[in-house]
Short mmCIF file of C-alpha atoms in Angstrom, two decimals:
data_model
loop_
_atom_site.label_atom_id
_atom_site.label_comp_id
_atom_site.label_asym_id
_atom_site.label_seq_id
_atom_site.Cartn_x
_atom_site.Cartn_y
_atom_site.Cartn_z
CA MET I 9 -12.94 3.62 -13.90
CA SER I 10 -15.28 1.89 -11.47
CA THR I 11 -17.70 4.84 -11.40
CA SER I 12 -18.26 4.90 -15.13
CA THR I 13 -18.66 1.14 -15.09
CA SER I 14 -21.49 1.38 -12.56
CA ALA I 15 -23.20 4.16 -14.46
CA LEU I 16 -23.18 2.12 -17.65
CA ALA I 17 -24.48 -0.92 -15.82
CA ILE I 18 -27.40 1.03 -14.34
CA GLU I 19 -28.32 2.42 -17.73
CA ASN I 20 -28.10 -1.08 -19.10
CA GLN I 21 -30.35 -2.52 -16.41
CA MET I 22 -32.90 0.21 -16.98
CA MET I 23 -32.97 -0.71 -20.63
CA SER I 24 -33.66 -4.23 -19.51
CA GLU I 25 -36.58 -3.17 -17.29
CA ASN I 26 -38.12 -1.32 -20.22
CA GLY I 27 -37.99 -4.59 -22.09
CA VAL I 28 -35.57 -3.21 -24.67
CA GLN I 29 -32.83 -5.69 -23.92
CA GLN I 30 -32.28 -8.60 -21.58
CA VAL I 31 -28.96 -8.66 -19.76
CA GLY I 32 -27.90 -11.99 -18.31
CA LEU I 33 -25.72 -11.87 -15.21
CA LEU I 34 -22.48 -13.82 -15.22
CA ASN I 35 -21.90 -16.79 -12.94
CA GLY I 36 -19.12 -16.71 -10.40
CA VAL I 37 -17.98 -18.71 -7.41
CA GLU I 38 -17.44 -16.92 -4.10
CA ASP I 39 -14.08 -17.19 -2.37
CA SER I 40 -13.39 -16.64 1.33
CA TYR I 41 -11.98 -13.13 0.77
CA ALA I 42 -15.24 -11.47 -0.37
CA GLY I 43 -14.24 -12.23 -3.94
CA ILE I 44 -15.89 -13.73 -7.01
CA ILE I 45 -14.11 -16.09 -9.41
CA MET I 46 -15.49 -16.41 -12.96
CA ASN I 47 -14.19 -19.43 -14.77
CA MET I 48 -15.15 -18.63 -18.37
CA GLU I 49 -15.44 -21.72 -20.55
CA GLU I 50 -18.09 -21.21 -23.23
CA PRO I 51 -17.50 -18.99 -26.28
CA CYS I 52 -19.21 -15.64 -25.92
CA GLU I 53 -19.65 -12.64 -28.19
CA SER I 54 -17.49 -9.72 -26.98
CA GLU I 55 -20.21 -7.07 -26.81
CA ALA I 56 -22.75 -9.27 -25.04
CA PHE I 57 -20.05 -10.23 -22.55
CA ALA I 58 -19.24 -6.58 -21.85
CA PHE I 59 -22.92 -5.80 -21.15
CA SER I 60 -23.28 -8.76 -18.79
CA LEU I 61 -20.01 -7.98 -17.07
CA ARG I 62 -21.09 -4.41 -16.31
CA ALA I 63 -24.42 -5.55 -14.86
CA SER I 64 -22.74 -8.30 -12.84
CA ILE I 65 -20.12 -5.96 -11.37
CA LEU I 66 -22.87 -3.58 -10.26
CA GLN I 67 -24.64 -6.39 -8.46
CA TRP I 68 -21.45 -7.67 -6.81
CA LYS I 69 -20.60 -4.16 -5.63
CA GLN I 70 -23.99 -3.91 -3.98
CA GLN I 71 -23.32 -7.25 -2.30
CA GLY I 72 -20.06 -5.87 -0.85
CA LYS I 73 -17.76 -8.00 -2.99
CA ARG I 74 -14.21 -6.71 -3.28
CA ALA I 75 -12.22 -8.62 -5.93
CA ILE I 76 -13.63 -9.99 -9.19
CA TRP I 77 -11.49 -12.61 -10.96
CA ILE I 78 -11.88 -13.75 -14.58
CA LYS I 79 -10.04 -16.81 -15.83
CA LEU I 80 -10.02 -16.76 -19.64
CA PRO I 81 -8.77 -19.77 -21.61
CA ILE I 82 -6.77 -18.65 -24.64
CA GLN I 83 -9.63 -19.75 -26.93
CA LEU I 84 -11.70 -16.90 -25.42
CA VAL I 85 -9.05 -14.27 -26.24
CA ASN I 86 -11.82 -12.06 -27.68
CA LEU I 87 -12.97 -11.37 -24.10
CA VAL I 88 -9.64 -9.91 -22.93
CA GLU I 89 -10.20 -6.45 -24.42
CA PRO I 90 -13.76 -6.01 -23.07
CA SER I 91 -12.57 -7.14 -19.62
CA VAL I 92 -9.76 -4.58 -19.55
CA LYS I 93 -12.19 -1.88 -20.74
CA GLU I 94 -14.37 -2.69 -17.71
CA GLY I 95 -11.47 -1.98 -15.36
CA PHE I 96 -9.77 -5.38 -15.09
CA ARG I 97 -5.99 -5.72 -14.89
CA TYR I 98 -3.82 -8.74 -15.64
CA HIS I 99 -2.92 -10.92 -12.67
CA HIS I 100 -0.99 -13.84 -14.14
CA ALA I 101 -0.84 -15.96 -17.28
CA GLU I 102 0.09 -19.46 -18.31
CA PRO I 103 0.44 -20.58 -21.96
CA ASP I 104 -3.23 -21.52 -22.20
CA TYR I 105 -5.02 -19.00 -19.99
CA LEU I 106 -5.00 -15.46 -18.68
CA MET I 107 -6.19 -14.46 -15.21
CA LEU I 108 -7.57 -10.94 -14.78
CA VAL I 109 -8.71 -9.20 -11.62
CA ASN I 110 -10.68 -6.09 -10.75
CA TRP I 111 -10.63 -4.60 -7.24
CA ILE I 112 -14.14 -3.05 -7.06
CA SER I 113 -14.08 -2.03 -3.41
CA ASP I 114 -13.06 1.28 -1.82
CA SER I 115 -11.13 -0.60 0.87
CA THR I 116 -7.38 -1.26 0.66
CA ASN I 117 -6.45 -3.50 -2.24
CA THR I 118 -5.35 -6.89 -0.88
CA ILE I 119 -5.11 -8.82 -4.16
CA PRO I 120 -2.66 -11.69 -3.51
CA ALA I 121 0.70 -11.61 -5.24
CA ASN I 122 1.45 -13.46 -8.43
CA ALA I 123 4.30 -15.99 -8.44
CA SER I 124 7.39 -13.93 -7.73
CA HIS I 125 10.34 -16.25 -8.19
CA ARG I 126 11.93 -18.61 -10.63
CA VAL I 127 13.57 -21.53 -8.88
CA GLY I 128 16.78 -23.02 -10.19
CA ILE I 129 18.56 -26.14 -9.01
CA GLY I 130 22.19 -27.16 -9.26
CA ALA I 131 23.41 -30.71 -8.69
CA PHE I 132 26.89 -31.03 -7.24
CA VAL I 133 27.53 -34.74 -7.72
CA VAL I 134 30.75 -36.12 -6.22
CA ASN I 135 31.77 -39.77 -6.62
CA GLU I 136 33.92 -41.84 -4.27
CA ASN I 137 37.10 -40.92 -6.21
CA ARG I 138 36.40 -37.27 -5.35
CA GLU I 139 35.44 -36.45 -8.92
CA VAL I 140 32.70 -33.97 -9.82
CA LEU I 141 30.09 -34.50 -12.57
CA VAL I 142 30.61 -31.59 -14.99
CA VAL I 143 29.08 -30.53 -18.32
CA GLN I 144 29.56 -28.11 -21.19
CA GLU I 145 26.38 -26.56 -22.56
CA ASN I 146 25.07 -26.15 -26.12
CA ASN I 147 23.47 -22.76 -25.44
CA GLY I 148 23.70 -19.77 -23.20
CA THR I 149 26.38 -17.73 -21.51
CA PHE I 150 29.02 -20.43 -21.25
CA LYS I 151 28.64 -21.90 -24.74
CA GLY I 152 31.98 -22.42 -26.49
CA LYS I 153 34.04 -21.07 -23.58
CA GLY I 154 35.50 -24.38 -22.47
CA VAL I 155 33.99 -23.99 -19.02
CA TRP I 156 33.10 -27.19 -17.16
CA LYS I 157 30.22 -26.51 -14.76
CA PHE I 158 28.01 -28.63 -12.53
CA PRO I 159 24.58 -29.37 -14.10
CA THR I 160 21.87 -26.79 -13.46
CA GLY I 161 18.23 -26.42 -14.43
CA VAL I 162 14.94 -24.69 -13.69
CA VAL I 163 11.92 -26.40 -12.20
CA ASN I 164 9.46 -27.39 -14.89
CA GLU I 165 6.22 -26.96 -13.01
CA GLN I 166 4.05 -29.02 -15.36
CA SER I 167 6.02 -32.20 -14.87
CA GLY I 168 8.07 -31.58 -11.75
CA LYS I 169 11.12 -32.53 -13.85
CA LEU I 170 14.17 -30.35 -14.27
CA LYS I 171 14.60 -28.43 -17.48
CA LYS I 172 17.94 -27.09 -18.51
CA ARG I 173 18.35 -23.57 -17.27
CA GLN I 174 18.20 -20.75 -19.80
CA GLY I 175 20.83 -18.08 -19.30
CA GLN I 176 20.72 -14.56 -17.98
CA SER I 177 19.88 -12.72 -21.19
CA HIS I 178 16.15 -13.22 -20.70
CA LYS I 179 16.45 -11.32 -17.42
CA SER I 180 15.98 -8.11 -19.38
CA PHE I 181 12.26 -8.69 -19.67
CA PHE I 182 11.61 -10.80 -16.61
CA THR I 183 11.06 -8.77 -13.47
CA LYS I 184 11.10 -11.94 -11.40
CA SER I 185 13.68 -12.88 -8.81
CA ASP I 186 15.75 -16.04 -8.90
CA LEU I 187 16.21 -18.49 -6.09
CA PHE I 188 18.90 -21.05 -6.70
CA PHE I 189 19.39 -24.20 -4.63
CA VAL I 190 22.44 -26.42 -4.82
CA CYS I 191 22.07 -30.05 -3.80
CA MET I 192 25.09 -32.19 -3.06
CA LEU I 193 24.44 -35.70 -4.34
CA ARG I 194 26.17 -39.06 -4.41
CA PRO I 195 25.94 -40.95 -7.74
CA LEU I 196 24.41 -44.41 -8.04
CA THR I 197 26.58 -45.18 -11.09
CA PHE I 198 29.68 -43.86 -12.86
CA ASP I 199 27.95 -44.10 -16.27
CA ILE I 200 26.93 -40.75 -17.74
CA GLN I 201 23.81 -40.53 -19.92
CA LYS I 202 24.18 -37.24 -21.80
CA GLN I 203 21.12 -35.22 -22.94
CA ASP I 204 22.32 -34.38 -26.45
CA THR I 205 20.21 -31.34 -27.43
CA GLU I 206 21.31 -29.28 -24.44
CA ILE I 207 24.61 -30.78 -23.30
CA GLU I 208 27.70 -30.64 -25.53
CA ALA I 209 29.93 -32.79 -23.32
CA ALA I 210 29.87 -34.40 -19.86
CA GLN I 211 32.54 -36.07 -17.75
CA TRP I 212 33.86 -36.79 -14.26
CA MET I 213 36.54 -34.25 -13.30
CA PRO I 214 38.85 -34.33 -10.25
CA PHE I 215 37.51 -31.94 -7.61
CA ASN I 216 40.71 -29.88 -7.48
CA GLU I 217 40.76 -29.48 -11.25
CA TYR I 218 37.12 -28.30 -11.19
CA ALA I 219 37.75 -25.80 -8.40
CA ALA I 220 40.92 -24.44 -10.03
CA GLN I 221 39.10 -23.24 -13.16
CA PRO I 222 39.41 -19.42 -13.48
CA PHE I 223 35.62 -19.25 -13.96
CA VAL I 224 35.05 -20.92 -10.54
CA GLN I 225 37.76 -18.86 -8.83
CA LYS I 226 36.41 -15.60 -10.23
CA HIS I 227 32.77 -15.99 -9.24
CA ASP I 228 31.90 -15.91 -5.54
CA ALA I 229 28.79 -18.01 -6.10
CA PHE I 230 30.74 -20.87 -7.68
CA SER I 231 33.78 -20.70 -5.39
CA SER I 232 31.51 -20.68 -2.31
CA VAL I 233 29.65 -23.76 -3.53
CA ALA I 234 32.99 -25.48 -4.13
CA ASN I 235 34.11 -24.46 -0.61
CA VAL I 236 30.94 -25.78 1.02
CA CYS I 237 31.22 -29.10 -0.81
CA LEU I 238 34.91 -29.46 0.03
CA THR I 239 34.15 -28.76 3.70
CA LYS I 240 31.43 -31.40 3.58
CA LEU I 241 33.85 -33.94 2.06
CA GLU I 242 36.63 -33.21 4.55
CA THR I 243 35.22 -32.13 7.90
CA GLY I 244 31.47 -32.78 7.88
CA TYR I 245 29.66 -29.58 6.93
CA VAL I 246 25.95 -29.94 7.75
CA GLY I 247 23.36 -28.45 5.37
CA PHE I 248 19.61 -28.92 5.27
CA SER I 249 17.94 -32.28 4.68
CA PRO I 250 14.41 -32.71 3.32
CA ILE I 251 11.90 -34.24 5.71
CA PRO I 252 8.76 -35.33 3.83
CA ARG I 253 5.38 -34.86 5.48
CA THR I 254 1.76 -35.22 4.48
CA THR I 255 -0.37 -32.09 4.70
CA SER I 256 -3.94 -32.07 5.99
CA SER I 257 -5.13 -32.07 2.34
CA GLY I 258 -3.20 -35.29 1.66
CA LYS I 259 -0.37 -33.78 -0.38
CA THR I 260 3.33 -34.32 0.28
CA SER I 261 5.42 -31.31 1.23
CA TYR I 262 8.95 -31.09 2.55
CA LEU I 263 10.47 -29.43 5.57
CA TYR I 264 14.18 -28.63 5.16
CA TYR I 265 16.35 -28.20 8.20
CA ASN I 266 19.64 -29.09 9.88
CA SER I 267 18.48 -32.49 11.05
CA LYS I 268 21.79 -33.28 12.76
CA ASP I 269 21.56 -30.32 15.14
CA LEU I 270 17.84 -30.94 15.71
CA ASN I 271 18.35 -34.58 16.67
CA LYS I 272 21.47 -34.20 18.76
CA PRO I 273 21.19 -35.44 22.34
CA MET H 29 -0.69 -22.65 -37.47
CA SER H 30 2.75 -21.64 -38.66
CA THR H 31 2.13 -22.91 -42.21
CA SER H 32 -1.00 -20.85 -42.77
CA THR H 33 0.74 -17.86 -41.23
CA SER H 34 3.53 -18.06 -43.79
CA ALA H 35 1.10 -18.48 -46.67
CA LEU H 36 -0.81 -15.39 -45.64
CA ALA H 37 2.37 -13.42 -45.20
CA ILE H 38 3.59 -14.33 -48.68
CA GLU H 39 0.26 -13.30 -50.21
CA ASN H 40 0.47 -10.12 -48.22
CA GLN H 41 4.00 -9.35 -49.38
CA MET H 42 2.98 -9.96 -52.99
CA MET H 43 0.19 -7.46 -52.59
CA SER H 44 2.80 -5.07 -51.33
CA GLU H 45 5.03 -5.59 -54.36
CA ASN H 46 2.08 -4.87 -56.65
CA GLY H 47 1.79 -1.57 -54.88
CA VAL H 48 -1.66 -2.41 -53.53
CA GLN H 49 -0.67 -2.14 -49.91
CA GLN H 50 2.48 -1.34 -47.99
CA VAL H 51 3.26 -3.68 -45.14
CA GLY H 52 5.70 -2.35 -42.58
CA LEU H 53 7.80 -4.90 -40.77
CA LEU H 54 7.83 -4.79 -36.99
CA ASN H 55 10.92 -3.89 -35.02
CA GLY H 56 12.40 -6.35 -32.60
CA VAL H 57 15.58 -6.78 -30.62
CA GLU H 58 17.57 -9.99 -31.01
CA ASP H 59 18.37 -12.06 -27.94
CA SER H 60 21.20 -14.58 -27.56
CA TYR H 61 18.88 -17.58 -28.07
CA ALA H 62 17.98 -16.91 -31.72
CA GLY H 63 14.94 -15.01 -30.50
CA ILE H 64 13.31 -11.66 -31.24
CA ILE H 65 11.78 -9.43 -28.54
CA MET H 66 9.16 -6.88 -29.60
CA ASN H 67 8.54 -4.22 -27.01
CA MET H 68 5.29 -2.67 -28.28
CA GLU H 69 4.77 0.86 -27.04
CA GLU H 70 2.86 2.91 -29.63
CA PRO H 71 -0.88 2.48 -30.23
CA CYS H 72 -1.56 0.46 -33.37
CA GLU H 73 -4.70 -0.55 -35.24
CA SER H 74 -5.42 -4.28 -34.78
CA GLU H 75 -5.70 -5.23 -38.44
CA ALA H 76 -2.59 -3.35 -39.57
CA PHE H 77 -0.69 -4.98 -36.71
CA ALA H 78 -1.84 -8.45 -37.79
CA PHE H 79 -0.63 -7.83 -41.37
CA SER H 80 2.77 -6.57 -40.23
CA LEU H 81 3.13 -9.39 -37.71
CA ARG H 82 2.55 -12.03 -40.41
CA ALA H 83 5.11 -10.47 -42.73
CA SER H 84 7.62 -10.05 -39.91
CA ILE H 85 7.27 -13.67 -38.76
CA LEU H 86 7.90 -14.87 -42.32
CA GLN H 87 11.10 -12.85 -42.47
CA TRP H 88 12.27 -14.03 -39.04
CA LYS H 89 11.62 -17.65 -40.02
CA GLN H 90 13.79 -17.21 -43.09
CA GLN H 91 16.49 -15.76 -40.84
CA GLY H 92 16.39 -18.90 -38.67
CA LYS H 93 14.85 -17.20 -35.63
CA ARG H 94 13.19 -19.54 -33.16
CA ALA H 95 11.20 -17.65 -30.53
CA ILE H 96 9.28 -14.39 -31.10
CA TRP H 97 8.31 -12.45 -27.97
CA ILE H 98 5.73 -9.65 -27.80
CA LYS H 99 5.47 -7.47 -24.70
CA LEU H 100 2.12 -5.67 -24.73
CA PRO H 101 1.38 -2.93 -22.19
CA ILE H 102 -2.25 -3.14 -21.03
CA GLN H 103 -3.06 0.02 -23.02
CA LEU H 104 -2.45 -2.01 -26.19
CA VAL H 105 -4.94 -4.74 -25.17
CA ASN H 106 -6.43 -4.55 -28.68
CA LEU H 107 -3.32 -6.34 -29.99
CA VAL H 108 -3.74 -9.43 -27.79
CA GLU H 109 -6.36 -11.11 -29.99
CA PRO H 110 -4.48 -10.60 -33.30
CA SER H 111 -1.29 -11.93 -31.67
CA VAL H 112 -3.02 -15.10 -30.47
CA LYS H 113 -4.59 -15.56 -33.92
CA GLU H 114 -1.06 -15.50 -35.40
CA GLY H 115 -0.03 -18.41 -33.19
CA PHE H 116 1.21 -16.66 -30.04
CA ARG H 117 0.60 -18.12 -26.59
CA TYR H 118 0.69 -16.36 -23.21
CA HIS H 119 3.98 -16.53 -21.35
CA HIS H 120 3.45 -14.41 -18.25
CA ALA H 121 1.59 -11.31 -17.10
CA GLU H 122 1.92 -8.52 -14.59
CA PRO H 123 -0.86 -6.02 -13.75
CA ASP H 124 0.22 -3.64 -16.52
CA TYR H 125 1.53 -5.90 -19.29
CA LEU H 126 1.17 -9.25 -21.00
CA MET H 127 4.08 -11.20 -22.49
CA LEU H 128 3.31 -13.51 -25.40
CA VAL H 129 5.61 -15.90 -27.21
CA ASN H 130 5.52 -17.87 -30.47
CA TRP H 131 7.95 -20.74 -31.12
CA ILE H 132 8.32 -20.52 -34.92
CA SER H 133 11.07 -23.12 -35.34
CA ASP H 134 10.79 -26.85 -36.05
CA SER H 135 13.46 -27.54 -33.44
CA THR H 136 12.64 -28.53 -29.85
CA ASN H 137 10.82 -25.79 -27.96
CA THR H 138 13.18 -24.33 -25.32
CA ILE H 139 11.08 -21.36 -24.19
CA PRO H 140 12.27 -20.51 -20.65
CA ALA H 141 9.92 -21.15 -17.78
CA ASN H 142 7.70 -18.50 -16.24
CA ALA H 143 8.07 -17.74 -12.54
CA SER H 144 7.08 -20.95 -10.80
CA HIS H 145 6.93 -20.17 -7.11
CA ARG H 146 5.39 -17.85 -4.60
CA VAL H 147 7.75 -17.12 -1.76
CA GLY H 148 6.46 -16.69 1.77
CA ILE H 149 8.36 -15.57 4.85
CA GLY H 150 7.70 -16.18 8.51
CA ALA H 151 9.38 -14.24 11.31
CA PHE H 152 9.93 -16.13 14.53
CA VAL H 153 10.90 -13.33 16.88
CA VAL H 154 12.01 -14.33 20.38
CA ASN H 155 12.95 -11.77 23.04
CA GLU H 156 15.35 -12.20 25.94
CA ASN H 157 12.50 -13.31 28.25
CA ARG H 158 11.89 -16.24 25.91
CA GLU H 159 8.65 -14.73 24.63
CA VAL H 160 7.48 -15.05 21.02
CA LEU H 161 5.94 -12.22 18.96
CA VAL H 162 2.48 -13.50 17.97
CA VAL H 163 -0.48 -12.06 16.07
CA GLN H 164 -4.13 -12.72 15.28
CA GLU H 165 -5.21 -11.91 11.73
CA ASN H 166 -8.17 -9.96 10.34
CA ASN H 167 -8.61 -12.22 7.31
CA GLY H 168 -7.99 -15.71 6.09
CA THR H 169 -8.02 -19.22 7.47
CA PHE H 170 -7.28 -18.37 11.11
CA LYS H 171 -9.62 -15.38 11.43
CA GLY H 172 -11.72 -15.51 14.57
CA LYS H 173 -10.29 -18.83 15.76
CA GLY H 174 -8.29 -17.46 18.67
CA VAL H 175 -5.05 -18.78 17.19
CA TRP H 176 -1.86 -16.86 18.01
CA LYS H 177 0.65 -17.34 15.19
CA PHE H 178 4.03 -15.89 14.29
CA PRO H 179 3.80 -13.12 11.63
CA THR H 180 3.95 -14.29 8.01
CA GLY H 181 3.81 -12.60 4.63
CA VAL H 182 4.54 -12.93 0.93
CA VAL H 183 7.31 -11.09 -0.84
CA ASN H 184 6.00 -7.98 -2.54
CA GLU H 185 8.25 -7.88 -5.57
CA GLN H 186 7.60 -4.25 -6.47
CA SER H 187 8.92 -2.90 -3.22
CA GLY H 188 10.87 -5.75 -1.70
CA LYS H 189 8.71 -5.26 1.41
CA LEU H 190 6.65 -7.97 3.02
CA LYS H 191 2.94 -8.09 2.38
CA LYS H 192 0.63 -10.00 4.65
CA ARG H 193 0.13 -13.51 3.33
CA GLN H 194 -3.24 -14.38 1.82
CA GLY H 195 -4.55 -17.78 2.84
CA GLN H 196 -4.91 -21.07 1.07
CA SER H 197 -8.26 -20.54 -0.61
CA HIS H 198 -6.73 -18.85 -3.64
CA LYS H 199 -4.72 -22.02 -4.25
CA SER H 200 -7.68 -23.34 -6.21
CA PHE H 201 -6.79 -21.21 -9.21
CA PHE H 202 -3.05 -20.82 -8.73
CA THR H 203 -1.02 -23.65 -10.19
CA LYS H 204 2.12 -22.24 -8.57
CA SER H 205 4.14 -23.84 -5.82
CA ASP H 206 4.88 -22.23 -2.49
CA LEU H 207 8.28 -21.90 -0.87
CA PHE H 208 8.15 -20.75 2.72
CA PHE H 209 11.16 -19.54 4.69
CA VAL H 210 11.18 -19.00 8.44
CA CYS H 211 13.70 -16.55 9.89
CA MET H 212 14.51 -16.53 13.57
CA LEU H 213 15.02 -12.94 14.68
CA ARG H 214 15.95 -11.04 17.82
CA PRO H 215 13.89 -7.88 18.50
CA LEU H 216 15.46 -4.42 18.80
CA THR H 217 12.61 -3.27 21.05
CA PHE H 218 9.73 -4.71 23.11
CA ASP H 219 7.28 -2.15 21.67
CA ILE H 220 4.83 -3.60 19.14
CA GLN H 221 3.61 -1.40 16.25
CA LYS H 222 0.49 -3.15 14.97
CA GLN H 223 -0.61 -2.89 11.30
CA ASP H 224 -4.34 -2.34 11.90
CA THR H 225 -5.95 -3.31 8.59
CA GLU H 226 -4.49 -6.81 8.58
CA ILE H 227 -3.65 -7.58 12.20
CA GLU H 228 -6.41 -7.90 14.83
CA ALA H 229 -4.11 -8.25 17.83
CA ALA H 230 -0.41 -8.67 18.61
CA GLN H 231 1.48 -9.52 21.79
CA TRP H 232 4.51 -11.21 23.35
CA MET H 233 3.64 -14.74 24.46
CA PRO H 234 5.77 -17.13 26.56
CA PHE H 235 7.40 -19.69 24.26
CA ASN H 236 5.85 -22.68 26.07
CA GLU H 237 2.37 -21.18 25.86
CA TYR H 238 2.84 -20.57 22.11
CA ALA H 239 4.07 -24.13 21.49
CA ALA H 240 1.30 -25.69 23.59
CA GLN H 241 -1.50 -24.33 21.35
CA PRO H 242 -3.46 -27.24 19.79
CA PHE H 243 -3.01 -25.57 16.39
CA VAL H 244 0.80 -25.71 16.74
CA GLN H 245 0.78 -29.25 18.12
CA LYS H 246 -1.50 -30.51 15.36
CA HIS H 247 0.43 -29.16 12.37
CA ASP H 248 3.84 -30.67 11.60
CA ALA H 249 5.01 -27.48 9.91
CA PHE H 250 4.35 -25.34 12.99
CA SER H 251 5.53 -27.85 15.58
CA SER H 252 8.77 -28.40 13.62
CA VAL H 253 9.45 -24.67 13.49
CA ALA H 254 8.85 -24.46 17.24
CA ASN H 255 11.22 -27.41 17.75
CA VAL H 256 13.97 -25.86 15.64
CA CYS H 257 13.68 -22.55 17.47
CA LEU H 258 13.67 -24.23 20.89
CA THR H 259 16.78 -26.23 19.93
CA LYS H 260 18.43 -23.00 18.83
CA LEU H 261 17.58 -21.33 22.17
CA GLU H 262 18.76 -24.26 24.26
CA THR H 263 21.58 -26.12 22.55
CA GLY H 264 22.76 -24.07 19.60
CA TYR H 265 21.03 -25.29 16.44
CA VAL H 266 22.81 -23.86 13.37
CA GLY H 267 20.75 -22.78 10.38
CA PHE H 268 21.76 -20.80 7.31
CA SER H 269 23.06 -17.22 7.45
CA PRO H 270 22.92 -14.77 4.57
CA ILE H 271 26.27 -13.71 3.13
CA PRO H 272 25.84 -10.65 0.90
CA ARG H 273 27.92 -10.42 -2.24
CA THR H 274 28.07 -8.13 -5.25
CA THR H 275 27.47 -9.75 -8.63
CA SER H 276 29.48 -8.88 -11.74
CA SER H 277 26.59 -6.62 -12.84
CA GLY H 278 26.85 -4.64 -9.60
CA LYS H 279 23.73 -6.01 -7.89
CA THR H 280 23.66 -7.43 -4.38
CA SER H 281 22.71 -11.06 -4.00
CA TYR H 282 22.90 -13.35 -0.99
CA LEU H 283 24.46 -16.74 -0.43
CA TYR H 284 22.86 -18.71 2.41
CA TYR H 285 24.81 -21.42 4.16
CA ASN H 286 25.86 -22.90 7.48
CA SER H 287 28.60 -20.37 8.12
CA LYS H 288 29.60 -21.96 11.43
CA ASP H 289 30.51 -25.30 9.81
CA LEU H 290 32.18 -23.54 6.87
CA ASN H 291 34.40 -21.43 9.09
CA LYS H 292 35.31 -24.03 11.68
CA PRO H 293 39.04 -24.67 12.09
#
C-alpha cells in the first residue's frame, strides 16, 4: 500500500513542477514519537484532499516520520474514504470524530493502543442497621426477575458521573474487556431518591436477606462481594483507600492502596 | 434529522410501490434493548445502501426500535458517509472496523458507553537479594535521562500480552482515562532477557539505590509504589490477590481482594 502511495505522490509532484497542477501540502503537528498529527477542521473536497495527502506522506517519509495521524470531525466524513484509500486504518472513534493512523515506516509498528477497557462501578451501601441499598432495574438481564441487586453503573467519561450499566448482550459486538470495581459506602441519609427511567424499585434490605437470594448464592462474583462486605462489617477487612494527589501537570489523580498496612508502626 | 429521514423513506417506498424502483430492506439482528445490529459484510454501492437504509429505519421506527447499530469493516469504507448522512454517529472503532449508531427513538438516549480507559501495568520484581529489576527505555519521556524504572506496559487486547507503554505525549488527542496497576512479583530466574527494540538496558539494582533516584523521590506515584513494596518486604503489607473463577458462559475471570483478611479465623 505504501509503495503505490509514494509512486502516485511523485507523479503528482511532477505534474506540479510542470505547472499542470498545484498540490498544497497538509499541515501537521509533530509529536515526540516521530509522528505527525493532522487535526482537520476546515471542509475540503475529497479529491483535492487525496492529492495533498499523497504528496504530504511522501514528504514525511523522506523526513523519517513513522506514524501519521488524522483526526476527522464527523462533519468531514467525506474525507474518511480517501484517507483509507491512502493506507490509513481506524484507531479510535468518539461520537463526533474519527481518528485514523498510517504507519509509514519500515520499522516495527509501535502505534499506541486504543482504550481497551470499560470500567464499571458497584456501590455496596450498608447503613447502621446492617441493611443494604438494593434496586430492581427497568432494563437488562435482571428485568422482571424479582432480583434485588446493589446499584451498578459504567463511568460516563464526558461528565465523570455514573451512568446505569447496560447489560451483557452488547458484549457480542464489543471486543473490550470489563473492569468492575465495588466500593463499600456508608450512607449520609436513609432517604432514597430513585432514578425513575432506569430503576423500577429501590429499598433498604437486611444484609442476610440480600445475601440469601438464590441469585447472590449462585454467582461467585456476587457471593464474594457479599462475603468481603460481611467480613468488613464483622472483623475489619481492609481494602484499598483512595489517596488523592496532584500530578506535575496540575491534575488530580488517585493512588489506591491498603493504607492501614502502609501506615502501621 | 430523523424527520427528514422518514419523509425520504416514505417517498422512496412510494416509488417502489409504483414499480419505479425496488428498495430492499437491510437485515439486522435484534438485541435485548429494542435495538437492531447490522453486521455489514458484502460490498454495496453507496447510493443503493442509502436508499435501503432510509427505508429500513422507517420500518424499525414503526416497530418501536430505539437504537440502530451498523458495523462496517474497513473494506466497506464507502458506506461511512451515507450512514452519517442518515443520522448515524460514530460509536467506536478498531483498526479494521467502525461501529456507528443512530438513536431513532424519542425516549432518553441510553446508548452504552464506549471503552473509557486504557489499562497500564507495572511489574515491580524483587529478588531474594532485595534487588529490583529496572530498565532504561529506547523511546518516550525518560529516553536518554539515565532513569532506571521498573518495567511498564499497556495491555495488548488482541493477544493479552503486554506491550511497552507509550508515553504521555499522545494524551493530547486521547480523551481516555488511564488506570495503572502495579504487581509485585518474585522472579523465577536472575537471568534477564532484554527486548532490544524497546529496552536500551536492563539490570538488577539494589532496592535502596532504586528508591534514592531523584526521579523516584520527586514523583508521588513512584515513591508510593516504592513505599508499598518496602512495607511488603519488611512488615507484611497485604494487597489484593487474584482469585480465578469460571463464569456461567465458561470464561475465566478474576476476583481481586485482600485474601488474607477474608480468610482470617
